[in-house]
Coordinates of C-alpha atoms in Angstrom, one line a residue:
X203 CA 50.6 76.7 -77.2
X204 CA 47.7 79.0 -76.6
X205 CA 48.0 81.1 -73.4
X206 CA 45.1 81.1 -70.9
X207 CA 44.0 84.0 -68.8
X208 CA 44.8 83.6 -65.1
X209 CA 41.1 83.3 -64.2
X210 CA 40.3 80.7 -66.9
X211 CA 43.3 78.6 -65.9
X212 CA 42.3 78.7 -62.3
X213 CA 38.8 77.7 -63.3
X214 CA 40.0 74.7 -65.2
X215 CA 42.3 73.6 -62.5
X216 CA 39.5 73.8 -59.9
X217 CA 37.1 71.9 -62.1
X218 CA 39.5 69.0 -62.5
X219 CA 40.9 69.2 -59.0
X220 CA 43.0 66.2 -58.3
X221 CA 45.6 65.4 -55.7
X222 CA 49.0 67.1 -56.1
X223 CA 51.2 64.6 -57.7
X224 CA 55.0 64.6 -57.3
X225 CA 57.1 64.9 -60.4
X226 CA 58.1 61.5 -61.9
X227 CA 61.2 60.0 -60.4
X228 CA 64.0 59.0 -62.7
X229 CA 63.1 55.9 -64.6
X230 CA 59.4 56.3 -64.0
X231 CA 57.0 56.5 -67.1
X232 CA 54.8 59.6 -67.0
X233 CA 51.2 58.9 -67.7
X234 CA 49.2 62.1 -68.6
X235 CA 45.4 61.6 -68.9
X236 CA 43.7 64.4 -70.8
X237 CA 40.1 65.4 -70.0
X238 CA 38.3 68.5 -71.0
X239 CA 37.1 70.3 -67.9
X240 CA 33.4 69.9 -67.0
X241 CA 31.4 70.2 -63.8
X242 CA 33.5 69.5 -60.8
X243 CA 31.1 66.9 -59.5
X244 CA 30.5 65.2 -62.9
X245 CA 30.6 61.4 -62.9
X246 CA 33.2 61.5 -65.7
X247 CA 35.6 63.6 -63.8
X248 CA 35.2 61.5 -60.6
X249 CA 35.9 58.4 -62.7
X250 CA 39.0 60.0 -64.3
X251 CA 40.3 61.1 -60.9
X252 CA 39.8 57.6 -59.5
X253 CA 41.6 55.9 -62.4
X254 CA 44.6 58.3 -62.1
X255 CA 44.8 57.8 -58.4
X256 CA 44.8 54.0 -58.8
X257 CA 47.4 54.2 -61.5
X258 CA 49.7 56.4 -59.4
X259 CA 49.3 54.2 -56.3
X260 CA 49.6 50.8 -57.9
X261 CA 52.4 51.6 -60.4
X262 CA 54.5 53.4 -57.8
X263 CA 58.1 53.1 -58.9
X264 CA 57.3 52.2 -62.5
X265 CA 55.1 55.1 -63.5
X266 CA 53.4 58.3 -62.2
X267 CA 50.1 59.5 -63.4
X268 CA 48.6 63.0 -63.6
X269 CA 45.2 64.3 -64.7
X270 CA 45.5 67.2 -67.2
X271 CA 42.8 69.7 -68.1
X272 CA 43.0 69.8 -71.8
X273 CA 42.8 73.4 -73.0
X274 CA 43.1 72.6 -76.7
X275 CA 39.4 72.3 -77.4
X276 CA 37.1 74.4 -75.3
X277 CA 34.1 73.8 -77.5
X278 CA 33.8 70.1 -76.8
X279 CA 35.4 67.1 -75.2
X280 CA 37.7 66.4 -78.1
X281 CA 40.7 65.7 -75.9
X282 CA 41.8 63.1 -78.4
X283 CA 43.0 65.9 -80.6
X284 CA 45.8 66.7 -78.1
X285 CA 47.2 63.2 -78.2
X286 CA 50.1 62.4 -78.2
X287 CA 51.6 65.9 -77.7
X288 CA 49.9 67.2 -74.5
X289 CA 49.2 63.8 -73.1
X290 CA 49.3 60.1 -73.8
X291 CA 45.8 58.9 -72.6
X292 CA 42.4 60.5 -72.9
X293 CA 38.8 60.0 -71.6
X294 CA 36.5 61.5 -74.2
X295 CA 32.8 61.2 -74.5
X296 CA 31.6 58.6 -77.1
X297 CA 30.4 61.5 -79.2
X298 CA 33.8 63.1 -79.2
X299 CA 35.6 59.8 -80.0
X300 CA 33.2 59.2 -82.8
X301 CA 34.6 62.2 -84.6
X302 CA 37.8 60.2 -85.1
X303 CA 36.4 56.6 -84.8
X304 CA 32.9 56.6 -86.5
X305 CA 31.8 53.2 -85.2
X306 CA 31.3 54.9 -81.8
X307 CA 28.4 56.8 -83.3
X308 CA 26.4 53.7 -82.6
X309 CA 25.9 54.9 -79.1
X310 CA 24.5 58.1 -80.3
X311 CA 21.5 56.6 -82.1
X312 CA 18.3 57.8 -80.5
X313 CA 16.2 55.0 -78.9
X314 CA 18.6 52.3 -80.0
X315 CA 19.1 50.7 -76.6
X316 CA 16.5 49.6 -74.1
X317 CA 18.7 50.4 -71.1
X318 CA 22.1 49.9 -69.5
X319 CA 22.0 46.1 -69.9
X320 CA 21.4 46.4 -73.7
X321 CA 24.4 48.8 -73.9
X322 CA 26.6 46.4 -71.9
X323 CA 25.5 43.4 -74.1
X324 CA 26.2 45.4 -77.3
X325 CA 29.7 46.4 -76.1
X326 CA 30.6 42.9 -75.0
X327 CA 29.3 41.2 -78.1
X328 CA 30.4 41.3 -81.8
X329 CA 30.3 45.1 -81.8
X330 CA 33.4 45.2 -79.6
X331 CA 35.8 44.1 -82.4
X332 CA 34.3 46.7 -84.8
X333 CA 34.6 49.5 -82.1
X334 CA 38.2 48.5 -81.4
X335 CA 39.2 48.4 -85.1
X336 CA 37.6 51.9 -85.6
X337 CA 39.5 53.2 -82.6
X338 CA 42.8 51.7 -83.7
X339 CA 42.4 53.1 -87.2
X340 CA 42.3 56.6 -85.5
X341 CA 45.8 55.9 -84.0
X342 CA 44.2 55.1 -80.6
X343 CA 44.3 52.0 -78.4
X344 CA 41.0 51.3 -76.6
X345 CA 41.4 50.5 -72.9
X346 CA 37.8 50.6 -71.5
X347 CA 34.3 52.0 -71.6
X348 CA 32.4 53.9 -68.9
X349 CA 28.6 53.7 -69.1
X350 CA 27.5 56.7 -67.1
X351 CA 23.7 56.9 -67.5
X352 CA 20.7 56.6 -69.8
X353 CA 18.8 59.7 -70.7
X354 CA 15.2 60.2 -69.6
X355 CA 12.7 63.0 -70.1
X356 CA 10.9 65.4 -67.8
X357 CA 7.7 66.5 -69.5
X358 CA 4.7 68.7 -68.8
X359 CA 2.4 66.3 -70.7
X360 CA 2.8 62.5 -71.4
X361 CA 5.3 62.0 -74.1
X362 CA 5.0 58.3 -74.9
X363 CA 4.4 57.7 -78.6
X364 CA 6.3 59.4 -81.4
X365 CA 3.2 61.5 -82.4
X366 CA 3.3 63.1 -78.9
X367 CA 6.5 64.9 -79.9
X368 CA 4.9 66.8 -82.8
X369 CA 5.1 70.5 -82.2
X370 CA 6.6 70.2 -78.7
X371 CA 9.5 72.3 -77.4
X372 CA 12.1 69.9 -76.2
X373 CA 15.6 70.7 -74.9
X374 CA 18.5 68.2 -74.5
X375 CA 22.3 68.0 -74.5
X376 CA 25.1 66.6 -76.4
X377 CA 23.8 64.8 -79.6
X378 CA 23.7 66.0 -83.1
X379 CA 21.9 62.8 -84.0
X380 CA 19.2 63.5 -81.5
X381 CA 18.9 67.1 -82.8
X382 CA 18.2 65.7 -86.3
X383 CA 15.9 63.0 -84.9
X384 CA 13.7 65.4 -83.0
X385 CA 13.5 67.9 -85.9
X386 CA 12.4 65.0 -88.2
X387 CA 9.7 64.1 -85.6
X388 CA 8.3 67.6 -85.8
X389 CA 9.9 68.9 -82.6
X390 CA 12.8 71.3 -83.5
X391 CA 15.1 71.1 -80.4
X392 CA 15.3 74.1 -78.2
X393 CA 18.8 75.6 -77.4
X394 CA 18.6 76.2 -73.6
X395 CA 21.3 75.8 -71.1
X396 CA 21.0 72.8 -68.8
X397 CA 20.7 74.9 -65.6
X398 CA 17.8 76.9 -67.2
X399 CA 15.6 74.0 -68.2
X400 CA 13.8 73.4 -64.9
X401 CA 12.6 77.0 -64.8
X402 CA 11.7 76.9 -68.5
X403 CA 9.6 73.7 -67.9
X404 CA 7.9 75.3 -65.0
X405 CA 6.8 78.5 -66.8
X406 CA 5.9 76.8 -70.1
X407 CA 8.8 77.8 -72.3
X408 CA 9.6 74.1 -72.6
X409 CA 7.3 71.1 -72.9
X410 CA 10.0 68.6 -72.1
X411 CA 13.7 68.3 -71.3
X412 CA 16.2 65.5 -71.5
X413 CA 18.0 64.7 -68.3
X414 CA 19.4 61.9 -66.2
X415 CA 17.7 60.3 -63.2
X416 CA 20.1 62.1 -60.9
X417 CA 18.9 65.5 -62.4
X418 CA 15.3 64.9 -61.7
X419 CA 15.4 66.4 -58.2
X420 CA 16.2 69.8 -59.9
X421 CA 12.8 69.7 -61.8
X422 CA 11.0 68.8 -58.6
X423 CA 12.6 71.7 -56.7
X424 CA 11.6 74.1 -59.5
X425 CA 7.9 73.1 -59.0
X426 CA 7.5 72.0 -62.6
X427 CA 5.0 69.3 -61.8
X428 CA 6.5 67.3 -64.6
X429 CA 6.0 63.6 -65.2
X430 CA 9.0 61.4 -66.2
X431 CA 9.3 59.3 -69.3
X432 CA 11.8 56.5 -68.9
X433 CA 12.7 56.9 -72.5
X434 CA 16.3 55.7 -72.3
X435 CA 16.7 57.6 -75.5
X436 CA 20.4 58.0 -75.3
X437 CA 23.4 56.8 -73.3
X438 CA 25.9 59.1 -71.7
X439 CA 29.2 57.3 -72.0
X440 CA 33.0 57.8 -72.1
X441 CA 35.9 55.7 -73.6
X442 CA 39.3 55.4 -72.2
X443 CA 42.0 55.4 -74.9
X444 CA 45.7 55.7 -75.2
X445 CA 47.9 57.1 -78.0
X446 CA 49.0 54.0 -79.9
X447 CA 52.3 55.7 -80.7
X448 CA 53.0 56.0 -77.0
X449 CA 51.3 52.7 -76.0
X450 CA 53.5 50.6 -78.2
X451 CA 56.7 52.0 -76.8
X452 CA 55.8 50.8 -73.3
X453 CA 57.1 47.5 -71.9
X454 CA 54.5 44.7 -72.3
X455 CA 54.5 44.1 -68.5
X456 CA 53.6 47.8 -67.9
X457 CA 50.9 47.7 -70.5
X458 CA 49.4 44.7 -68.8
X459 CA 49.4 46.4 -65.4
X460 CA 47.7 49.6 -66.9
X461 CA 45.0 47.4 -68.5
X462 CA 44.4 45.7 -65.2
X463 CA 44.1 49.0 -63.3
X464 CA 41.8 50.4 -66.0
X465 CA 39.6 47.2 -66.0
X466 CA 39.2 47.4 -62.2
X467 CA 38.7 51.2 -62.1
X468 CA 36.0 51.2 -64.8
X469 CA 34.3 48.1 -63.4
X470 CA 33.9 49.9 -60.1
X471 CA 32.8 53.1 -61.8
X472 CA 30.2 51.3 -63.9
X473 CA 28.8 49.6 -60.8
X474 CA 28.7 52.9 -58.9
X475 CA 26.9 54.6 -61.8
X476 CA 24.3 51.9 -62.0
X477 CA 23.6 52.2 -58.2
X478 CA 23.4 56.0 -58.6
X479 CA 20.8 55.7 -61.3
X480 CA 18.8 53.2 -59.3
X481 CA 18.8 55.3 -56.2
X482 CA 17.9 58.4 -58.1
X483 CA 14.9 56.6 -59.7
X484 CA 13.8 55.3 -56.3
X485 CA 13.8 58.8 -55.0
X486 CA 11.3 59.8 -57.6
X487 CA 9.2 56.8 -57.0
X488 CA 9.0 57.8 -53.3
X489 CA 7.7 61.2 -54.4
X490 CA 4.8 59.5 -56.4
X491 CA 5.9 61.3 -59.6
X492 CA 4.1 59.9 -62.6
X493 CA 6.6 57.7 -64.5
X494 CA 5.9 56.4 -67.9
X495 CA 7.8 53.4 -69.4
X496 CA 7.8 52.6 -73.1
X497 CA 6.4 49.4 -74.3
X498 CA 8.3 47.4 -76.9
X499 CA 5.9 48.5 -79.6
X500 CA 6.2 52.2 -78.6
X501 CA 10.0 51.9 -78.5
X502 CA 10.0 50.3 -81.9
X503 CA 8.0 53.2 -83.3
X504 CA 10.5 55.8 -81.9
X505 CA 13.4 53.6 -83.2
X506 CA 11.9 53.5 -86.7
X507 CA 12.2 57.3 -86.9
X508 CA 16.0 56.8 -86.6
X509 CA 16.2 54.7 -89.8
X510 CA 18.0 57.4 -91.8
X511 CA 20.5 58.0 -89.0
X512 CA 21.1 54.3 -88.7
X513 CA 21.9 54.0 -92.4
X514 CA 24.3 56.9 -92.1
X515 CA 26.2 55.4 -89.2
X516 CA 26.3 52.0 -90.9
X517 CA 27.8 53.6 -94.1
X518 CA 30.3 55.8 -92.3
X519 CA 31.6 53.1 -89.9
X520 CA 31.4 50.1 -92.1
X521 CA 29.3 48.4 -89.5
X522 CA 27.0 46.6 -91.9
X523 CA 25.2 44.4 -89.3
X524 CA 24.6 47.3 -86.9
X525 CA 20.8 47.0 -86.9
X526 CA 20.9 43.3 -86.2
X527 CA 23.5 43.7 -83.5
X528 CA 21.5 46.3 -81.7
X529 CA 18.4 44.1 -82.0
X530 CA 20.3 41.2 -80.5
X531 CA 21.6 43.4 -77.6
X532 CA 18.0 44.4 -76.8
X533 CA 16.7 40.8 -76.8
X534 CA 16.3 40.0 -73.1
X535 CA 13.2 39.7 -70.9

């Protein structure tokens, strides 16, 4: 096992601060949820802590649960790589899970989904069986899906149709697909840390920056004067998975209880995330910030630019009806 410096270890523990759990009592099953450290206030970390707390409380006497900062992969959220040695459950981003289970790349297709409802419809429909099979083929058992937020854009100039992106300097986070997409659209993505983007937008080093609704107050405070494009160009999401090797050794009754806790915890977290997005958007509306929303025709033009990425995902995942399934998920008033 790789040793950590004292300061780095302290930082990791602080980032994933959780209640101090007692060691498992004799006869209790130990549940270790792996999550790569991120911002202490991140929605993913809050959701992971809540799930572990619920497990530990509701399975008292049968199992004890701990949240473990995965130190096996500092470059990303590939906590699945540490299963089942360092832990038996993980909460990776959909991007990280897609490295092992390619069908999850569906959620990383730029401009694929109109909004949260489309994502929910996609996951609850025929795609679910394909996502589950892809996950299981990677030696993982899927237990739930957390839909954090949809990506929007802060921009100095209106960025509505695809041609508007030509030559623009745009920064974003977390998606190799989006990097390729923007480069193909004539806007080579800018590598700029998230906490530097508001200042860069204010002084002209950037023309636009991807963000979430809850981040928009940072751009306002920096005096960027930016408008907002409700692009919903990507979804930030996380999947709850267990090592199948470990999962199948559990008693069926315990598996059922864990699934029940996971279902309730993620349902509450998804509802909270939706309220958080709605409230953050309302805060910007109260500021009278110009907010642009894509028409169906404009979204279709952006989505058409992802045709090559769509084919690649279909081929790598075996999801032959992916385009039609996404279209069906988007078909609501």
